[in-house]
mmCIF file of C-alpha atoms in Angstrom:
data_model
loop_
_atom_site.group_PDB
_atom_site.id
_atom_site.type_symbol
_atom_site.label_atom_id
_atom_site.label_comp_id
_atom_site.label_asym_id
_atom_site.label_seq_id
_atom_site.Cartn_x
_atom_site.Cartn_y
_atom_site.Cartn_z
ATOM 1 C CA ASP A 1 79.159 129.113 160.667
ATOM 2 C CA GLY A 2 79.927 131.701 161.742
ATOM 3 C CA GLY A 3 78.985 133.481 164.748
ATOM 4 C CA ILE A 4 78.018 134.130 168.431
ATOM 5 C CA THR A 5 77.689 130.921 171.388
ATOM 6 C CA GLN A 6 76.192 132.098 174.216
ATOM 7 C CA SER A 7 76.174 129.146 177.289
ATOM 8 C CA PRO A 8 74.139 127.872 179.371
ATOM 9 C CA LYS A 9 71.253 129.486 177.288
ATOM 10 C CA TYR A 10 69.171 128.880 181.042
ATOM 11 C CA LEU A 11 70.992 129.506 184.775
ATOM 12 C CA PHE A 12 70.080 129.013 187.813
ATOM 13 C CA ARG A 13 71.940 130.048 190.334
ATOM 14 C CA LYS A 14 72.067 130.250 194.746
ATOM 15 C CA GLU A 15 72.238 133.086 196.832
ATOM 16 C CA GLY A 16 75.841 133.813 197.408
ATOM 17 C CA GLN A 17 77.706 132.123 193.678
ATOM 18 C CA ASN A 18 80.270 133.256 191.707
ATOM 19 C CA VAL A 19 78.835 131.651 188.029
ATOM 20 C CA THR A 20 80.224 132.605 184.868
ATOM 21 C CA LEU A 21 78.158 132.543 181.490
ATOM 22 C CA SER A 22 80.392 131.898 178.604
ATOM 23 C CA CYS A 23 80.711 133.380 174.830
ATOM 24 C CA GLU A 24 83.216 132.782 171.531
ATOM 25 C CA GLN A 25 82.587 133.870 167.852
ATOM 26 C CA ASN A 26 84.223 132.961 165.370
ATOM 27 C CA LEU A 27 83.504 136.204 163.578
ATOM 28 C CA ASN A 28 87.557 136.838 163.962
ATOM 29 C CA HIS A 29 85.516 139.596 166.178
ATOM 30 C CA ASP A 30 88.204 141.815 168.293
ATOM 31 C CA ALA A 31 85.519 143.950 169.720
ATOM 32 C CA MET A 32 83.142 141.862 172.234
ATOM 33 C CA TYR A 33 80.695 143.334 174.860
ATOM 34 C CA TRP A 34 78.112 142.484 177.339
ATOM 35 C CA TYR A 35 75.066 143.634 177.527
ATOM 36 C CA ARG A 36 72.233 143.139 180.364
ATOM 37 C CA GLN A 37 68.666 143.176 180.078
ATOM 38 C CA ASP A 38 65.655 143.439 182.486
ATOM 39 C CA PRO A 39 62.430 143.838 181.086
ATOM 40 C CA GLY A 40 60.277 147.576 180.474
ATOM 41 C CA GLN A 41 65.405 148.818 180.783
ATOM 42 C CA GLY A 42 65.865 148.278 177.390
ATOM 43 C CA LEU A 43 69.714 146.849 177.466
ATOM 44 C CA ARG A 44 72.591 148.589 179.669
ATOM 45 C CA LEU A 45 76.219 147.462 179.048
ATOM 46 C CA ILE A 46 78.226 145.684 181.807
ATOM 47 C CA TYR A 47 81.734 145.459 180.015
ATOM 48 C CA TYR A 48 82.956 145.559 176.534
ATOM 49 C CA SER A 49 86.692 144.648 174.909
ATOM 50 C CA GLN A 50 89.014 146.395 172.412
ATOM 51 C CA ILE A 51 91.686 143.826 172.127
ATOM 52 C CA VAL A 52 92.681 141.318 174.775
ATOM 53 C CA ASN A 53 94.189 141.682 178.007
ATOM 54 C CA ASP A 54 91.955 145.060 178.190
ATOM 55 C CA PHE A 55 88.438 145.707 178.766
ATOM 56 C CA GLN A 56 86.896 148.535 180.394
ATOM 57 C CA LYS A 57 83.614 149.458 182.427
ATOM 58 C CA GLY A 58 80.403 149.768 180.921
ATOM 59 C CA ASP A 59 76.897 151.416 182.730
ATOM 60 C CA ILE A 60 76.581 149.086 185.113
ATOM 61 C CA ALA A 61 79.812 147.128 186.030
ATOM 62 C CA GLU A 62 79.648 146.491 190.031
ATOM 63 C CA GLY A 63 78.547 143.232 190.536
ATOM 64 C CA TYR A 64 79.735 141.605 188.021
ATOM 65 C CA SER A 65 84.287 140.738 186.219
ATOM 66 C CA VAL A 66 85.923 139.192 182.964
ATOM 67 C CA SER A 67 88.149 138.964 181.475
ATOM 68 C CA ARG A 68 89.818 139.080 178.078
ATOM 69 C CA GLU A 69 93.290 135.998 177.617
ATOM 70 C CA LYS A 70 91.521 135.361 174.034
ATOM 71 C CA LYS A 71 90.721 137.445 171.369
ATOM 72 C CA GLU A 72 87.813 134.816 170.568
ATOM 73 C CA SER A 73 86.234 134.502 174.637
ATOM 74 C CA PHE A 74 84.502 136.757 176.907
ATOM 75 C CA PRO A 75 83.399 134.743 179.640
ATOM 76 C CA LEU A 76 81.330 137.290 182.811
ATOM 77 C CA THR A 77 81.169 136.033 186.154
ATOM 78 C CA VAL A 78 77.874 137.453 187.421
ATOM 79 C CA THR A 79 79.177 137.340 191.693
ATOM 80 C CA SER A 80 77.876 137.394 194.296
ATOM 81 C CA ALA A 81 78.099 140.941 195.251
ATOM 82 C CA GLN A 82 75.473 141.904 192.186
ATOM 83 C CA LYS A 83 72.084 142.525 194.123
ATOM 84 C CA ASN A 84 69.843 141.625 191.478
ATOM 85 C CA PRO A 85 71.207 139.941 189.283
ATOM 86 C CA THR A 86 68.323 137.437 187.320
ATOM 87 C CA ALA A 87 67.696 139.062 183.990
ATOM 88 C CA PHE A 88 68.209 137.743 180.414
ATOM 89 C CA TYR A 89 72.713 138.789 179.371
ATOM 90 C CA LEU A 90 73.203 138.913 175.704
ATOM 91 C CA CYS A 91 76.637 139.022 174.524
ATOM 92 C CA ALA A 92 77.936 141.383 171.163
ATOM 93 C CA SER A 93 80.893 141.665 168.952
ATOM 94 C CA LYS A 94 82.392 143.489 165.944
ATOM 95 C CA THR A 95 84.680 144.694 163.741
ATOM 96 C CA GLY A 96 86.803 147.322 164.710
ATOM 97 C CA GLY A 97 88.050 150.739 163.990
ATOM 98 C CA TYR A 98 86.770 154.368 164.151
ATOM 99 C CA TRP A 99 83.477 154.074 161.376
ATOM 100 C CA THR A 100 82.562 150.312 162.138
ATOM 101 C CA GLY A 101 79.690 149.560 164.122
ATOM 102 C CA GLU A 102 76.817 146.869 163.788
ATOM 103 C CA LEU A 103 77.188 144.637 166.312
ATOM 104 C CA PHE A 104 76.625 140.361 165.901
ATOM 105 C CA PHE A 105 74.370 139.534 169.691
ATOM 106 C CA GLY A 106 74.932 135.484 170.812
ATOM 107 C CA GLU A 107 71.001 134.444 171.611
ATOM 108 C CA GLY A 108 71.639 135.663 175.740
ATOM 109 C CA SER A 109 71.829 133.438 178.392
ATOM 110 C CA ARG A 110 69.137 133.642 180.632
ATOM 111 C CA LEU A 111 69.941 133.982 184.820
ATOM 112 C CA THR A 112 67.585 133.629 187.767
ATOM 113 C CA VAL A 113 68.161 133.148 191.285
ATOM 114 C CA LEU A 114 66.183 130.739 193.176
ATOM 115 C CA SER B 1 73.020 155.776 181.707
ATOM 116 C CA GLN B 2 70.801 155.669 178.386
ATOM 117 C CA GLN B 3 71.493 157.570 175.327
ATOM 118 C CA GLY B 4 68.811 157.058 173.433
ATOM 119 C CA GLU B 5 65.463 156.431 174.301
ATOM 120 C CA GLU B 6 62.292 155.128 171.926
ATOM 121 C CA ASP B 7 59.010 156.705 172.149
ATOM 122 C CA PRO B 8 56.133 155.251 171.371
ATOM 123 C CA GLN B 9 56.864 152.490 174.343
ATOM 124 C CA ALA B 10 54.284 150.529 172.737
ATOM 125 C CA LEU B 11 52.765 150.519 169.456
ATOM 126 C CA SER B 12 50.338 148.297 168.243
ATOM 127 C CA ILE B 13 49.200 148.978 164.060
ATOM 128 C CA GLN B 14 47.212 146.457 162.080
ATOM 129 C CA GLU B 15 48.632 144.669 159.433
ATOM 130 C CA GLY B 16 49.655 146.594 156.322
ATOM 131 C CA GLU B 17 50.459 149.490 157.665
ATOM 132 C CA ASN B 18 53.092 151.634 158.582
ATOM 133 C CA ALA B 19 54.728 151.776 161.470
ATOM 134 C CA THR B 20 57.582 154.724 162.702
ATOM 135 C CA MET B 21 59.067 154.583 165.722
ATOM 136 C CA ASN B 22 60.768 158.118 166.798
ATOM 137 C CA CYS B 23 64.922 157.401 169.601
ATOM 138 C CA SER B 24 66.841 160.303 170.943
ATOM 139 C CA TYR B 25 69.371 160.286 171.864
ATOM 140 C CA LYS B 26 71.641 163.438 174.030
ATOM 141 C CA THR B 27 75.517 163.273 173.380
ATOM 142 C CA SER B 28 77.352 164.115 170.158
ATOM 143 C CA ILE B 29 77.874 160.967 168.126
ATOM 144 C CA ASN B 30 79.710 158.981 164.647
ATOM 145 C CA ASN B 31 76.901 156.912 164.020
ATOM 146 C CA LEU B 32 72.930 155.205 165.495
ATOM 147 C CA GLN B 33 71.876 151.703 164.391
ATOM 148 C CA TRP B 34 68.618 150.028 165.260
ATOM 149 C CA TYR B 35 68.420 146.847 166.003
ATOM 150 C CA ARG B 36 65.060 144.014 166.082
ATOM 151 C CA GLN B 37 64.939 142.290 168.939
ATOM 152 C CA ASN B 38 62.426 139.366 168.388
ATOM 153 C CA SER B 39 61.009 137.838 172.244
ATOM 154 C CA GLY B 40 63.875 136.157 174.066
ATOM 155 C CA ARG B 41 66.520 136.364 171.760
ATOM 156 C CA GLY B 42 69.203 138.613 170.531
ATOM 157 C CA LEU B 43 69.490 141.456 168.932
ATOM 158 C CA VAL B 44 70.097 141.863 164.785
ATOM 159 C CA HIS B 45 70.801 144.418 163.533
ATOM 160 C CA LEU B 46 68.847 146.519 160.159
ATOM 161 C CA ILE B 47 70.270 149.670 159.230
ATOM 162 C CA LEU B 48 73.086 152.609 159.628
ATOM 163 C CA ILE B 49 73.065 155.302 159.683
ATOM 164 C CA ARG B 50 76.103 158.596 160.022
ATOM 165 C CA SER B 51 76.206 161.566 161.420
ATOM 166 C CA ASN B 52 76.603 163.483 157.589
ATOM 167 C CA GLU B 53 73.989 161.041 156.457
ATOM 168 C CA ARG B 54 70.497 162.577 156.513
ATOM 169 C CA GLU B 55 68.138 159.877 155.198
ATOM 170 C CA LYS B 56 69.046 155.967 154.156
ATOM 171 C CA HIS B 57 66.538 153.471 152.702
ATOM 172 C CA SER B 58 67.064 149.313 153.290
ATOM 173 C CA GLY B 59 64.613 148.070 151.472
ATOM 174 C CA ARG B 60 60.573 148.346 153.775
ATOM 175 C CA LEU B 61 62.993 150.419 155.799
ATOM 176 C CA ARG B 62 64.044 153.881 155.615
ATOM 177 C CA VAL B 63 65.951 155.861 158.950
ATOM 178 C CA THR B 64 66.424 159.661 158.455
ATOM 179 C CA LEU B 65 69.026 161.165 160.643
ATOM 180 C CA ASP B 66 68.276 164.748 162.755
ATOM 181 C CA THR B 67 71.832 165.767 164.421
ATOM 182 C CA SER B 68 70.490 168.715 165.169
ATOM 183 C CA LYS B 69 67.504 167.543 167.107
ATOM 184 C CA LYS B 70 69.737 164.724 168.350
ATOM 185 C CA SER B 71 66.722 162.155 166.896
ATOM 186 C CA SER B 72 65.883 159.522 164.807
ATOM 187 C CA SER B 73 63.033 157.221 163.321
ATOM 188 C CA LEU B 74 62.386 154.257 161.667
ATOM 189 C CA LEU B 75 59.230 153.877 159.370
ATOM 190 C CA ILE B 76 59.009 150.379 158.548
ATOM 191 C CA THR B 77 56.611 150.498 155.765
ATOM 192 C CA ALA B 78 53.183 148.154 154.790
ATOM 193 C CA SER B 79 54.214 146.141 158.294
ATOM 194 C CA ARG B 80 53.868 141.791 158.137
ATOM 195 C CA ALA B 81 52.830 139.621 160.742
ATOM 196 C CA ALA B 82 56.868 138.630 161.219
ATOM 197 C CA ASP B 83 57.340 142.541 161.149
ATOM 198 C CA THR B 84 55.675 141.908 165.702
ATOM 199 C CA ALA B 85 59.297 142.504 167.324
ATOM 200 C CA SER B 86 61.382 144.860 170.052
ATOM 201 C CA TYR B 87 62.951 148.164 168.070
ATOM 202 C CA PHE B 88 66.347 149.481 169.637
ATOM 203 C CA CYS B 89 68.071 152.159 168.758
ATOM 204 C CA ALA B 90 71.860 152.409 169.246
ATOM 205 C CA THR B 91 74.694 155.266 170.040
ATOM 206 C CA ALA B 92 77.897 155.429 170.216
ATOM 207 C CA GLU B 93 79.229 159.366 171.563
ATOM 208 C CA ARG B 94 81.154 160.722 169.213
ATOM 209 C CA ASN B 95 85.507 159.538 170.369
ATOM 210 C CA ARG B 96 84.538 157.340 172.651
ATOM 211 C CA ASP B 97 82.701 154.704 169.641
ATOM 212 C CA ASP B 98 83.946 151.827 170.803
ATOM 213 C CA LYS B 99 81.053 152.642 173.924
ATOM 214 C CA ILE B 100 77.753 151.262 172.473
ATOM 215 C CA ILE B 101 74.544 151.626 175.227
ATOM 216 C CA PHE B 102 71.381 151.606 173.779
ATOM 217 C CA GLY B 103 67.824 152.743 174.141
ATOM 218 C CA LYS B 104 64.883 151.059 176.009
ATOM 219 C CA GLY B 105 63.105 150.189 172.582
ATOM 220 C CA THR B 106 59.714 150.363 170.555
ATOM 221 C CA ARG B 107 57.510 147.069 171.314
ATOM 222 C CA LEU B 108 55.235 146.514 167.910
ATOM 223 C CA HIS B 109 53.039 144.730 167.242
ATOM 224 C CA ILE B 110 51.817 143.677 163.763
ATOM 225 C CA LEU B 111 47.283 142.691 164.375
ATOM 226 C CA PRO B 112 46.502 140.109 161.317
#
């Protein structure tokens, strides 16, 4: 079945450690996104990518890094520079094009810093 | 920054009643979308309305868009217990169609 797979679903990290969240899609979508969700804060955009080997910072990119080496994959690294990394992380994708809009989401990864 | 702001933040209604949620945004847009999120899950797309449309229907959903007021509303008619979820609006600035940002959402609770 086509869709977006995020892994791991739950992740625990010690302070000072980097951690990488995986996001894979088999929808043949050009664009991919990472959002962070905190209680009562809605979704905030971290990074997004329209094509392979290119990505743009969102509104809260500090302390995060991404890569887009393959169309299907858009991993997110939460670095030790991120001051408050405990959150629910959501990956999404959509087709390219000016008038398209619908995002398809994965089931999320919940990161807890101990 | 968060482009859309939903109102109310939380809403509780009896099953069978209609639920109305509102979204305000700040800049000119190409389209506005509504999404639903069940607790702890990913978001699911509900409906997209383009800037040149004023109203759109999908099943029990009715969305309106007023670009002069920079606002949209989502109406769910004949609510069901399964409609209990959070609802978000999402927008992309005109000429920045790739940068999609969300509001804080409305938590809807349907009482049996």
